[in-house]
XYZ file of C-alpha atoms in Angstrom:
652
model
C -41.741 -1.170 42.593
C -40.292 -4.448 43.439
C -36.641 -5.158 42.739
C -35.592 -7.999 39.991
C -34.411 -11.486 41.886
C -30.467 -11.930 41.002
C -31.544 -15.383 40.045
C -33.891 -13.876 37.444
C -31.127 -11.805 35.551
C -28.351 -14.643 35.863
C -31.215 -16.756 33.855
C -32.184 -14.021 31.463
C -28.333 -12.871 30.871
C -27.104 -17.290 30.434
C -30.364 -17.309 27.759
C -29.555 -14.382 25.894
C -28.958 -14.862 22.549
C -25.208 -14.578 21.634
C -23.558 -13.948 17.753
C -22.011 -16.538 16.141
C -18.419 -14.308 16.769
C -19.422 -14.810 20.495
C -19.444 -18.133 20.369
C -16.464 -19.095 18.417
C -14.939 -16.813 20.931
C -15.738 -18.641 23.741
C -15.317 -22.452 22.075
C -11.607 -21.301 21.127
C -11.336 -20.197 24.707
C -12.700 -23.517 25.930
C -10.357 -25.531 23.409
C -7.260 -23.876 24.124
C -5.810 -24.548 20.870
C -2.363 -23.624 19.954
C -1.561 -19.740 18.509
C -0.728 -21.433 15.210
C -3.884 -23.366 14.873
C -6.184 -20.951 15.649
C -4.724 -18.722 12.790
C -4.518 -21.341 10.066
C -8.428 -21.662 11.081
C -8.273 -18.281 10.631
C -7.027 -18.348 7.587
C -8.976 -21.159 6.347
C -12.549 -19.048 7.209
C -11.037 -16.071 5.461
C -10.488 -17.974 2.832
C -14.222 -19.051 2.515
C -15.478 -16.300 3.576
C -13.665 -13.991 0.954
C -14.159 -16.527 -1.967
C -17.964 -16.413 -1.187
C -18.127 -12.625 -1.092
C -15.942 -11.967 -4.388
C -18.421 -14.765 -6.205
C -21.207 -12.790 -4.757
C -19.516 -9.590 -6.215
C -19.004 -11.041 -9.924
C -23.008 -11.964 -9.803
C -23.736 -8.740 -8.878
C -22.015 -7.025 -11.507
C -23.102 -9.324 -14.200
C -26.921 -9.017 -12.969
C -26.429 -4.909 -12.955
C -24.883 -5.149 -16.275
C -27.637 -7.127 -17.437
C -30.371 -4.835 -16.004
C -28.533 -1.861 -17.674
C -27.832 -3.050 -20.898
C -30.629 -5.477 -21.408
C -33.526 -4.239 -19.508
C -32.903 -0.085 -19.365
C -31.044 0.071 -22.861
C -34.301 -2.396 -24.339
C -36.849 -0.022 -23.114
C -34.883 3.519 -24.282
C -32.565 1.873 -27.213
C -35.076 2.431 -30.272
C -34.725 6.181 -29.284
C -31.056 6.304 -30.946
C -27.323 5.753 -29.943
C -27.191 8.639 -27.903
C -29.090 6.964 -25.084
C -25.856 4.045 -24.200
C -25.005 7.591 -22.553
C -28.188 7.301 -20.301
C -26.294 3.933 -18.720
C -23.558 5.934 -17.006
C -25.402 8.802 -15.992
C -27.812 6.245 -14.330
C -24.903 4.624 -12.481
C -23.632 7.526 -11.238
C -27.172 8.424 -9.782
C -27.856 5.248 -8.059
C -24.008 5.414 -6.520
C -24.588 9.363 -5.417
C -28.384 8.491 -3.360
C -25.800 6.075 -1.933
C -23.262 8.166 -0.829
C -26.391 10.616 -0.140
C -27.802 7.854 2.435
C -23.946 6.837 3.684
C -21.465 9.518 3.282
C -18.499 7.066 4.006
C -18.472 3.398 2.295
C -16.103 1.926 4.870
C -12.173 2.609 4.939
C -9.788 1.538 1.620
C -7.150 -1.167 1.786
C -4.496 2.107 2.891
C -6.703 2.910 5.736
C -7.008 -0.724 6.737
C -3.092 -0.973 6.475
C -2.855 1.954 8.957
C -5.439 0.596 11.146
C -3.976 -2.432 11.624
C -0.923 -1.189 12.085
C -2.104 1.158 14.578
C -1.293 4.594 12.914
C -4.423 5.437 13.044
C -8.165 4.317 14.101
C -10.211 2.305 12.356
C -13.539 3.547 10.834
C -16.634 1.913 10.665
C -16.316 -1.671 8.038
C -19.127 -1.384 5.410
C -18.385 -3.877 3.561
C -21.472 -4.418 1.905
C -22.183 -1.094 0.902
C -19.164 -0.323 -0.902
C -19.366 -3.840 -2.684
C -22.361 -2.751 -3.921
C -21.720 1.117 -4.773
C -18.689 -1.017 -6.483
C -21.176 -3.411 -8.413
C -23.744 -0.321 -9.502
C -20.404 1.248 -10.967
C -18.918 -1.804 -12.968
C -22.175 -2.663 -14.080
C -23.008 0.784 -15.159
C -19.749 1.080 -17.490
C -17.379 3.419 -14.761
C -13.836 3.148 -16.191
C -12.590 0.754 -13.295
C -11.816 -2.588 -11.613
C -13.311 -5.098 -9.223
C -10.085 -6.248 -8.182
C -9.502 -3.246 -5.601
C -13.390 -3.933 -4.054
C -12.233 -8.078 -4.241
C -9.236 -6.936 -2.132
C -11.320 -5.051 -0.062
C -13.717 -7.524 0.425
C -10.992 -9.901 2.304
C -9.143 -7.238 4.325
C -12.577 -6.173 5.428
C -13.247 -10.015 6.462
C -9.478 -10.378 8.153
C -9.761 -7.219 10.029
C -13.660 -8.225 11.171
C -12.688 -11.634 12.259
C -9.241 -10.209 14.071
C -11.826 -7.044 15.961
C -13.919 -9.982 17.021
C -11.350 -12.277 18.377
C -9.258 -9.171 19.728
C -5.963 -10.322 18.271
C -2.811 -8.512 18.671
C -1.812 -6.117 16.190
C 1.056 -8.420 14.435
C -2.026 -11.075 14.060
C -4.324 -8.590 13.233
C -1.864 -7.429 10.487
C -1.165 -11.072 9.242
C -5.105 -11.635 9.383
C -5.342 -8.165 6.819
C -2.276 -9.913 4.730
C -4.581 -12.915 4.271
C -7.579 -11.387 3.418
C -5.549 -9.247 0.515
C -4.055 -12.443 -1.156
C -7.770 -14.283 -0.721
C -9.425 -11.237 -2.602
C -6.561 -11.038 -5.397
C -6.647 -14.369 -6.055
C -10.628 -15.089 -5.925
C -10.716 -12.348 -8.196
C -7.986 -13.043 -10.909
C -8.271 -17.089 -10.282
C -4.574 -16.128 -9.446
C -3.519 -17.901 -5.875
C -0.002 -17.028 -6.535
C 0.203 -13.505 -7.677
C -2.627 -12.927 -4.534
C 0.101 -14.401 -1.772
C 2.871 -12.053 -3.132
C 0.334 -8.950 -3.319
C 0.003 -9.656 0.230
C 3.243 -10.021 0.953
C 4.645 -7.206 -1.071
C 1.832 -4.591 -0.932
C 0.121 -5.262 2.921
C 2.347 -6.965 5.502
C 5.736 -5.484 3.501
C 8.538 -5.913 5.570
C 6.813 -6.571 8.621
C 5.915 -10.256 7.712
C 7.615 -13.155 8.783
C 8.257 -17.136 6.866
C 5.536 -18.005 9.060
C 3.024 -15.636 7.632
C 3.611 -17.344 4.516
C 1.515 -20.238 5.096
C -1.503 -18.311 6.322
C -1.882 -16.121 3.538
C -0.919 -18.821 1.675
C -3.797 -21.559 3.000
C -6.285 -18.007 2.748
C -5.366 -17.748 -0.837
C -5.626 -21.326 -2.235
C -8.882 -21.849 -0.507
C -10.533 -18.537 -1.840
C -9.414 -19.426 -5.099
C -10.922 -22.946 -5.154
C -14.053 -21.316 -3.881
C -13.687 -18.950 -6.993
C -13.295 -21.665 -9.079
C -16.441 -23.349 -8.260
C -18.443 -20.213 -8.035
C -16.697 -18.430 -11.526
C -15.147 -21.281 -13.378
C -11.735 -22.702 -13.349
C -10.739 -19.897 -16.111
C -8.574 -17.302 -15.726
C -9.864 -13.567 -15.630
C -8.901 -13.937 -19.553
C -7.131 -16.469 -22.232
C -3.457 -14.828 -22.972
C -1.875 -16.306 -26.574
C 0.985 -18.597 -25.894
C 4.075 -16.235 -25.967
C 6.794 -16.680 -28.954
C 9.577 -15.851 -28.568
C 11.753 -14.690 -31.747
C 14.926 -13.510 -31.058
C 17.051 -13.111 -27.702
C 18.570 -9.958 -29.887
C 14.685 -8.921 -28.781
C 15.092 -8.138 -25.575
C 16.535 -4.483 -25.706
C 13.227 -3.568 -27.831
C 11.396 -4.732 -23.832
C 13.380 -2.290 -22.088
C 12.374 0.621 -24.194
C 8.757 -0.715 -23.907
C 9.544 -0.618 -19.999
C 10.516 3.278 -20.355
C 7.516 4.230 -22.073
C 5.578 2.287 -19.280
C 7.019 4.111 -16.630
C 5.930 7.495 -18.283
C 2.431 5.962 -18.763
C 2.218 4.905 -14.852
C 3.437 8.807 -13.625
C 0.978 9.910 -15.625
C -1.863 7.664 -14.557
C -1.675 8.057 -10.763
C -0.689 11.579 -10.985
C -3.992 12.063 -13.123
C -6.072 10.072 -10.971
C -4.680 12.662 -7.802
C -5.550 15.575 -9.843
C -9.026 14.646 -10.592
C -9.798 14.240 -7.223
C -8.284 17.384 -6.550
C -10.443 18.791 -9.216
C -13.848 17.289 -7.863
C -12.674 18.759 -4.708
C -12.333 22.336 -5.916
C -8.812 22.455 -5.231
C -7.618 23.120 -8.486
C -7.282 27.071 -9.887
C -10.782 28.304 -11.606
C -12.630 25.159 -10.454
C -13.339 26.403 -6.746
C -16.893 25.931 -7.419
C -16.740 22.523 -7.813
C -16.014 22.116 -4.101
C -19.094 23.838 -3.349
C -21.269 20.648 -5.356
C -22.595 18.460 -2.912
C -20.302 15.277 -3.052
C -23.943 12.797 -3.865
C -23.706 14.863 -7.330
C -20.273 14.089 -8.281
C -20.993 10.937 -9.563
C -23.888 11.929 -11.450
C -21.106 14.077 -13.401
C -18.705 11.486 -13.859
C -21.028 9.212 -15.150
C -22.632 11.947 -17.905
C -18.429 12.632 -18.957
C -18.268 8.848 -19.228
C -21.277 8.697 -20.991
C -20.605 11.208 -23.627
C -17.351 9.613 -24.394
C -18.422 6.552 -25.014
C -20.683 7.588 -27.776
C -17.314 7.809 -29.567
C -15.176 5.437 -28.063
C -17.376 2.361 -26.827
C -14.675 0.347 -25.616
C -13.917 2.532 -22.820
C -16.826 1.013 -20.805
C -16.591 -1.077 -17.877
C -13.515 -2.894 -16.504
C -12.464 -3.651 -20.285
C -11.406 -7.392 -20.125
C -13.094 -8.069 -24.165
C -11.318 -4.733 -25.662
C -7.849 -6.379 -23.535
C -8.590 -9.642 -24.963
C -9.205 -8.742 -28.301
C -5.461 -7.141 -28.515
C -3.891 -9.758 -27.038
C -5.486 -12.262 -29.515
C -4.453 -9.851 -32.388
C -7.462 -8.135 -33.656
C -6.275 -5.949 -35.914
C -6.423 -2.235 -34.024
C -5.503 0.852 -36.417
C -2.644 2.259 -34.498
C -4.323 5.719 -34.148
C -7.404 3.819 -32.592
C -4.884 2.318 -29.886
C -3.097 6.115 -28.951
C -6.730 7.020 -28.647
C -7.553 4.525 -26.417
C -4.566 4.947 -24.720
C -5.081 8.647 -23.842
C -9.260 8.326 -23.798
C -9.179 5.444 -21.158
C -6.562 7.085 -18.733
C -8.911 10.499 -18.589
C -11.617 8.347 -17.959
C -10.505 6.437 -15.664
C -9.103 8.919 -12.957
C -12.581 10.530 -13.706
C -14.397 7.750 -12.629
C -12.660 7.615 -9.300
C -12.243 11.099 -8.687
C -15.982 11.889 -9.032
C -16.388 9.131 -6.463
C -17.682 5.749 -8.659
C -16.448 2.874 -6.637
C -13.417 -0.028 -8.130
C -10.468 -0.720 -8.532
C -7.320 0.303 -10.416
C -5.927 -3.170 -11.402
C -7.705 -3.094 -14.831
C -7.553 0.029 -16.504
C -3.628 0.087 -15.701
C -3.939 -3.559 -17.679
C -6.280 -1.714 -20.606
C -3.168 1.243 -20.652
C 0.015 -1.482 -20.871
C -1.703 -3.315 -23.649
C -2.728 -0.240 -25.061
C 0.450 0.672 -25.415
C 2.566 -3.043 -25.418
C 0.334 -3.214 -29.044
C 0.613 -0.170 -30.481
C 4.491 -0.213 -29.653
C 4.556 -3.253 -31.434
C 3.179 -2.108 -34.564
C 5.674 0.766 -34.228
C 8.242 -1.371 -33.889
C 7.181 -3.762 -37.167
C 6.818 -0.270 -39.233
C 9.970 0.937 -38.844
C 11.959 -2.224 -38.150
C 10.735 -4.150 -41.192
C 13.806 -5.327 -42.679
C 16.022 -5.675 -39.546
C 17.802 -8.488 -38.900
C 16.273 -9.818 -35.767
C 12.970 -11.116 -36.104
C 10.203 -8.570 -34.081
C 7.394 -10.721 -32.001
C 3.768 -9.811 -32.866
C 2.199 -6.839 -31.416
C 0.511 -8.920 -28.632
C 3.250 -10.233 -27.348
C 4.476 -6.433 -26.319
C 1.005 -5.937 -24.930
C 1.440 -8.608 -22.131
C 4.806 -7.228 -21.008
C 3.265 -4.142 -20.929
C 0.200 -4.830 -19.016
C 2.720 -6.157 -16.296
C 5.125 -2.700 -16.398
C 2.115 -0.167 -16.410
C 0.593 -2.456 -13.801
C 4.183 -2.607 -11.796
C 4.953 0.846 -11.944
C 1.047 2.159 -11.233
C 0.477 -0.359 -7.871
C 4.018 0.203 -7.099
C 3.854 -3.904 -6.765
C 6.514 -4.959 -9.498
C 6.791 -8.906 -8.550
C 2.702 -9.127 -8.262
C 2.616 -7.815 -11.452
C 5.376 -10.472 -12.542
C 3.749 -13.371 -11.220
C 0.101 -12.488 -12.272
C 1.359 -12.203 -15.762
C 3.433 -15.865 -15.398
C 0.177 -17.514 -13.873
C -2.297 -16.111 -16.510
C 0.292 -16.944 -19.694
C 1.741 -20.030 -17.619
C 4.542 -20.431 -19.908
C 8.376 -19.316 -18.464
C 9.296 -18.254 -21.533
C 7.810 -14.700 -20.937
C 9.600 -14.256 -17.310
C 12.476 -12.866 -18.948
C 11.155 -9.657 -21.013
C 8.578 -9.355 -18.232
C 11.524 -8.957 -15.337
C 13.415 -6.495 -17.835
C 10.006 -4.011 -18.907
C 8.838 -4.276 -15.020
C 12.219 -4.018 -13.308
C 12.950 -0.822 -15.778
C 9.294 0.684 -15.371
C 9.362 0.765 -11.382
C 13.107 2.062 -10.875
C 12.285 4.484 -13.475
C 9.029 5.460 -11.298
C 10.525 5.442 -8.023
C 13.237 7.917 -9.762
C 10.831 9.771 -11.275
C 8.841 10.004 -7.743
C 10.898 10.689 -5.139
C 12.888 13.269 -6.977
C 10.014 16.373 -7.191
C 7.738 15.185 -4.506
C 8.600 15.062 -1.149
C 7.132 12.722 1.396
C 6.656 10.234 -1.311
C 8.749 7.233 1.489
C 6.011 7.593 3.896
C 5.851 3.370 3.685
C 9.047 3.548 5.996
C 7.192 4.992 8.761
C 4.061 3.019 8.059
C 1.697 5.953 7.552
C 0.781 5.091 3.908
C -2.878 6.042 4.203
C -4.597 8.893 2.711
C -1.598 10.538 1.274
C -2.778 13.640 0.344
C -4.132 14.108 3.898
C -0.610 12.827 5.190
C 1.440 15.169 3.183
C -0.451 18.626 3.957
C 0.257 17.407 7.912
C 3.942 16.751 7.090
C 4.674 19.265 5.441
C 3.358 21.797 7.891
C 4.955 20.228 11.118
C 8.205 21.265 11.985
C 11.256 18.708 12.963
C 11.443 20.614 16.089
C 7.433 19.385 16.943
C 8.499 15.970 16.396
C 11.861 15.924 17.760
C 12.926 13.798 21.479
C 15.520 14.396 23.982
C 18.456 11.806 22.774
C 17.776 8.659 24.882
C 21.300 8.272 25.615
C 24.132 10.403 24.567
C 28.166 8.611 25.055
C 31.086 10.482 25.503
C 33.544 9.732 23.216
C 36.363 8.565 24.728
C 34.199 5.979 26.671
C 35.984 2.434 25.825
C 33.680 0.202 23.296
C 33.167 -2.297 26.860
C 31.850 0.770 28.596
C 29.856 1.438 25.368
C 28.559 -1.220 24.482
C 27.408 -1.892 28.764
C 25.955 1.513 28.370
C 23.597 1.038 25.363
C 22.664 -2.886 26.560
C 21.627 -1.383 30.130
C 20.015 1.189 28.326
C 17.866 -1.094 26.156
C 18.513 1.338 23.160
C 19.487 0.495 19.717
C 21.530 3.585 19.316
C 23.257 6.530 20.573
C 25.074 10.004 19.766
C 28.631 9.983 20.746
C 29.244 13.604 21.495
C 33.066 15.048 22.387
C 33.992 16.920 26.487
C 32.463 19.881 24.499
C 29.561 17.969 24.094
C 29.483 18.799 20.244
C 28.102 15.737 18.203
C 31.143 13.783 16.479
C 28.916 10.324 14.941
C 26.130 7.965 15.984
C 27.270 4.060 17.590
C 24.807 1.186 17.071
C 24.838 -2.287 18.422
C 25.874 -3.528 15.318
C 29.098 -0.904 15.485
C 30.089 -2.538 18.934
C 29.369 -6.628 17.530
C 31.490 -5.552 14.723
C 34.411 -4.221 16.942
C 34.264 -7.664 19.105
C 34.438 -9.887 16.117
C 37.303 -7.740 14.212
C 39.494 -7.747 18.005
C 38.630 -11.647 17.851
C 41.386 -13.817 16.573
C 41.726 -17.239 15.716
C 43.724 -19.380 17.809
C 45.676 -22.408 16.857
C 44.941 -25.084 19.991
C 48.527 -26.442 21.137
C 48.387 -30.359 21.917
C 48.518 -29.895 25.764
C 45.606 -28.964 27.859
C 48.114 -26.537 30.249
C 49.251 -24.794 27.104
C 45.663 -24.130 25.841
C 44.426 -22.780 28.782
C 47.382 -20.622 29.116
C 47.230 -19.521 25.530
C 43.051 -18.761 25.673
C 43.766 -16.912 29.276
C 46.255 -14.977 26.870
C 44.249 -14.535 23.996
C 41.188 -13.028 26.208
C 42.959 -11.033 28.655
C 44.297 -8.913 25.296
C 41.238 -8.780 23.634
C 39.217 -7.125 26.604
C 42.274 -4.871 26.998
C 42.402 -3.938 23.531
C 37.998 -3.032 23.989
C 38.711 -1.811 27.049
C 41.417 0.936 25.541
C 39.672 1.307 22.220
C 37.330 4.451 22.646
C 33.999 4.525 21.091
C 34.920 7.344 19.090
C 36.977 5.197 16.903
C 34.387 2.532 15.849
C 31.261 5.699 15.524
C 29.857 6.187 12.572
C 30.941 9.901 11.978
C 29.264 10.732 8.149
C 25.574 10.631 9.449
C 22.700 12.435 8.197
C 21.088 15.497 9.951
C 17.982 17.386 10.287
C 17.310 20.851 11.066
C 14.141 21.966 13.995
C 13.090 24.210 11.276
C 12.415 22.110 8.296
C 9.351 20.115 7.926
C 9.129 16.434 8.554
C 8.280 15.319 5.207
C 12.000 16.174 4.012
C 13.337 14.282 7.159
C 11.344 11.247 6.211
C 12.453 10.970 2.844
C 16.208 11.724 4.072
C 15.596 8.692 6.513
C 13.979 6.413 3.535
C 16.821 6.918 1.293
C 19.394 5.590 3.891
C 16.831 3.187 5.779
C 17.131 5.071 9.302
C 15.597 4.431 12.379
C 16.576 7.831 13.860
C 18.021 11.405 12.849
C 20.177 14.095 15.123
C 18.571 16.791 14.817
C 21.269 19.969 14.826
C 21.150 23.316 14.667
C 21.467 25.096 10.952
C 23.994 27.539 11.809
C 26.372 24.559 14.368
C 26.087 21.142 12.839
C 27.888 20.029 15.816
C 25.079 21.235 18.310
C 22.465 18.052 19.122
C 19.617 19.787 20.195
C 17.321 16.609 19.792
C 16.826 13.378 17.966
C 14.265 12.163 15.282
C 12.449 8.842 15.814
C 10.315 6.947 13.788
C 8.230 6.346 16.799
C 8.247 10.072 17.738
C 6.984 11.017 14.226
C 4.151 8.630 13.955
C 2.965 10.230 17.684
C 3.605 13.823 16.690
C 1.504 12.689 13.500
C -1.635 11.197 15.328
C -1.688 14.540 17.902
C -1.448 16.679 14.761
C -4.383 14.352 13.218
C -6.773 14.077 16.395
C -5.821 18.188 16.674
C -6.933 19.170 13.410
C -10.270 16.900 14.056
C -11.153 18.453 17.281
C -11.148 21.671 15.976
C -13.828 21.080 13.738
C -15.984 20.951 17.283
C -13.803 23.351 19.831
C -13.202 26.673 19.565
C -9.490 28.079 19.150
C -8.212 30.977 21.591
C -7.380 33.622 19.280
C -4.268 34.451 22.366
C -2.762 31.394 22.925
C -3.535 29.248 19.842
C -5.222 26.736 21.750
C -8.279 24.481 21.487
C -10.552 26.275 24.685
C -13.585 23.483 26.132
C -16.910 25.752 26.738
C -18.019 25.577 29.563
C -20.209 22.687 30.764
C -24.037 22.889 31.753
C -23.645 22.001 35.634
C -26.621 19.768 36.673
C -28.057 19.916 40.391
């Protein structure tokens, strides 16, 4: 067998065929463009490239919903009502031989947000599939959204383009950020409200002012593709807003109370119905045992059946929303209904595993309630001497507050409300019911549940997941040796020397007993230089000046020099204890915003046995992740507790 000339595989490899990726690659390469243009170009084909797919999404559920209603419900309709129950079941089938063929649809926006900020790898993108699984469900009549699949569509697109072009992680996450705000905004013809989801809900408080203009360019070009592809109109008409009294606005907050209740109730429903299609909940074991392809096939048939009753239940609900806010006249008992009926529904739709978003049935529940709190409010107010606005006009601020307080997102739900009504007049009962609704949910959260701040660590991704791993790791498994530990009578010079040499943003300060007395920062030894700093007045002669600024230093960098470090230490710190879990340690550290906890021991306070890092915790999380993984594969030494290799087939 003759060996292959070198020539002959230089000339095969050169006329290869390469992907389009590979070759923007390499023209970028060859171009050498600056960082900032070749992420506003970026930007600009995320743009496109989202606006295209979100078009492609809306045709796809209006051509399903056609099939279903037109074609399936022409051919079995003369059979009797009961068969719009047929539509749903069907739905459900179709989306169940798809997660039969494809187990996974592709990671949610959370799981992108880890990914791309590196908590966590990045499963395989399938885009396409879940778009679809997400059309069959709209289209169908599931209880849900396409503005979660929209979003998902453009992080999908960011975090393709930024695997491609093997971007740093800060781009990577700015390239996610952009892809968010182009799917929001293609899919609510709502540029603004898409920049701050982006902005608020992806990049949070890792963006910078310069991320503003790429997710900004991203956004205004997916919406004018959006706009060309849907129509210039908004996802609905909103009445123009009138306001009656300024005496009013009290009757907002209450609304804004009430919407907090609804939004607790709405996510915590939508956790236990995936708990109960999991067969985690008491008496429903079984239901874990149900192969997952036949979930949906049961949320569809519950959907089904209650439609037969309530019809306006079905499908992302934009006509039943409509209709309120144009002041149809609802029977208030018909709105409760609705009310209760569409949050059930809902969390069964996604907890039986129908694919959208969440966006539009928290919409359906505020103006639910907004209206029938405004008929409420005209029943028992009707000689008062303010004049009430008209039910509708409650419904918009609550759409906002439900929406706020559900998506945790309280200015996106703000501005999406100001750039569907586009009239200012509505900013300021929509600031008071939102601004109300989320402190009253953030209260309301962090109180029972710990583990809830997992955002400050960045590990917001698959919660439940996160939480059972928490909770059952011990500080102690997370803990560090203390990078740098200061005695306390060290001067603030020598301190401050110490933590700059060190590179470290903070240290214990510990007494000769080495028992812990507070925590320095850099900040604590800036501060002491500019309180020792004085100002000077300059005499008229250069001699004097001289003399007086030789003067004027000389006693400052005595006084630091003298000053021990013990004196400027922050001494009321928070602890934690080895032998509680990390979940309470993360929420002590969100309350405070800390980088870092000491971590004592229960029965001496004063006794640093270790320290508690953000960075450590995210690391102790990702061995505790990959651990419980492997085991699924190795065995575990019943001695030592340990994962065990078998033994390898040796090859001669």
């Amino acid at each position: 067998m003759s060996a292959t000339p070198l020539s002959d595989v230089l000339l095969a490899e050169s006329s290869a065929p390469t992907s389009p990726a590979s070759r923007l690659t390499k023209i970028l390469n060859r171009l050498e463009p600056s960082p900032e243009s070749v992420v506003l170009l970026l930007a600009v084909l995320i743009g496109t490239g989202t606006g295209m797919g979100v078009v492609t999404f809306h045709y796809l559920i209006a051509v399903i919903h056609s099939l279903m209603l037109e074609g399936v419900m022409g051919i079995i309709g003369g059979w009797g009502a009961w068969t719009l129950a047929c539509i749903p079941i069907l739905g459900g089938l179709i989306v169940g031989l798809m997660r039969l063929a494809w187990p996974d649809f592709g990671p949610s926006i959370s799981s992108l947000i880890a990914a791309a900020q590196g908590v966590r790898e990045l499963l395989p993108l399938r885009p396409v599939t879940k778009m679809v699984a997400a059309a069959v469900s709209l289209g169908s009549g599931a209880s849900l959204g396409p503005e979660g699949p929209s979003v998902e569509i453009g992080g999908n697109f960011g975090m393709l383009l930024g695997q491609v072009l093997q971007v740093s992680r800060e781009r990577q996450q700015l390239l996610l950020g952009a892809g968010a705000a182009a799917g929001l905004a293609a899919g609510f013809n709502a540029p603004i409200a898409g920049v701050f989801f982006a902005l608020e809900v992806v990049l949070g408080t890792t963006f910078a002012t310069s991320a503003v203009s790429v997710v900004l360019l991203a956004a205004v070009v997916a919406s004018l593709i959006a706009q060309i592809g849907l129509g210039a109109q908004p996802a609905f008409t909103l009445p123009v807003y009138e306001v009656r009294s300024p005496l009013e606005l009290p009757l907002y907050l209450g609304l804004g109370v009430l919407a907090s209740l609804v939004s607790l109730t709405y996510t915590q429903s939508i956790q236990l119905a995936r708990s109960f299609f999991r067969g985690q909940i008491a008496g429903f074991e079984w239901l874990g045992k149900i192969p997952r392809s036949l979930c949906p096939i049961i949320g569809g048939a519950c959907l089904g059946l209650v439609a037969l009753q309530w019809p306006q239940i079905l499908g992302i609900g934009y006509e039943t929303i409509a209709a309120m806010l144009q002041d149809v006249d609802f029977p208030l008992g018909l709105l409760l209904v609705l009310l209760v009926v569409k949050l059930i529904v809902t969390a069964i739709s996604l907890g039986s595993g129908l694919v959208g978003g969440i966006f539009a049935p928290a919409m359906f529940l505020g103006a639910s309630l907004g209206a029938a709190y405004g008929k409420i409010l005209a029943a028992m107010l009707p000689g008062a001497p303010i004049q009430i606005a008209a039910p509708p006009a409650y419904a918009m601020v609550g759409m906002a507050a439900v929406l706020a307080g559900s998506a945790r997102a309280p200015l996106t739900a703000i501005l999406l409300m100001f750039e569907l009504t586009r009239d200012y007049r509505i900013v300021l009962p929509l600031m008071a019911a939102v601004g109300l609704s989320i402190w009253l949910v953030e209260r309301f959260k962090s109180a029972p549940t710990k583990g809830q701040n997992l955002q400050q660590l960045e590990l917001n991704v698959e919660k439940d997941q996160q939480l059972e791993i928490l909770q059952q790791m011990l500080v102690a498994e997370a803990m560090q040796v203390p990078g740098l530990m200061l005695s306390g009578s060290l001067s603030v010079l020598e301190a401050g020397l110490a933590l700059t040499n060190g590179r470290c943003r903070s240290a214990l300060v510990i007494d000769d007993a080495e028992q812990l007395i507070g925590i320095v920062t850099l900040q604590d030894i800036n501060r002491a230089m500019s309180t020792a700093r004085t100002p000077v007045t300059a005499p008229t002669e250069t001699v004097e000046t001289n003399n007086v600024l030789c003067n004027v230093s000389n006693n400052l960098t005595s006084h630091l020099a003298y000053q021990p470090v013990a004196d400027i230490c922050t001494t009321e710190i928070l602890y934690a204890n080895p032998d509680e879990s990390v979940a309470e340690a993360i929420d002590r550290m969100a309350a405070r915003g800390l980088h870092q906890l000491p971590v004592v021991d229960r029965d001496c306070p004063q006794q640093v046995l270790g320290v508690l890092e953000q960075e450590g915790i995210a690391l102790a999380y990702s061995v505790a992740a990959t651990r419980k993984t492997l085991r699924r594969y190795l065995p575990l030494n019943p001695v030592s507790k340990e994962l065990n290799l078998p033994p390898l087939k040796q090859t001669v």
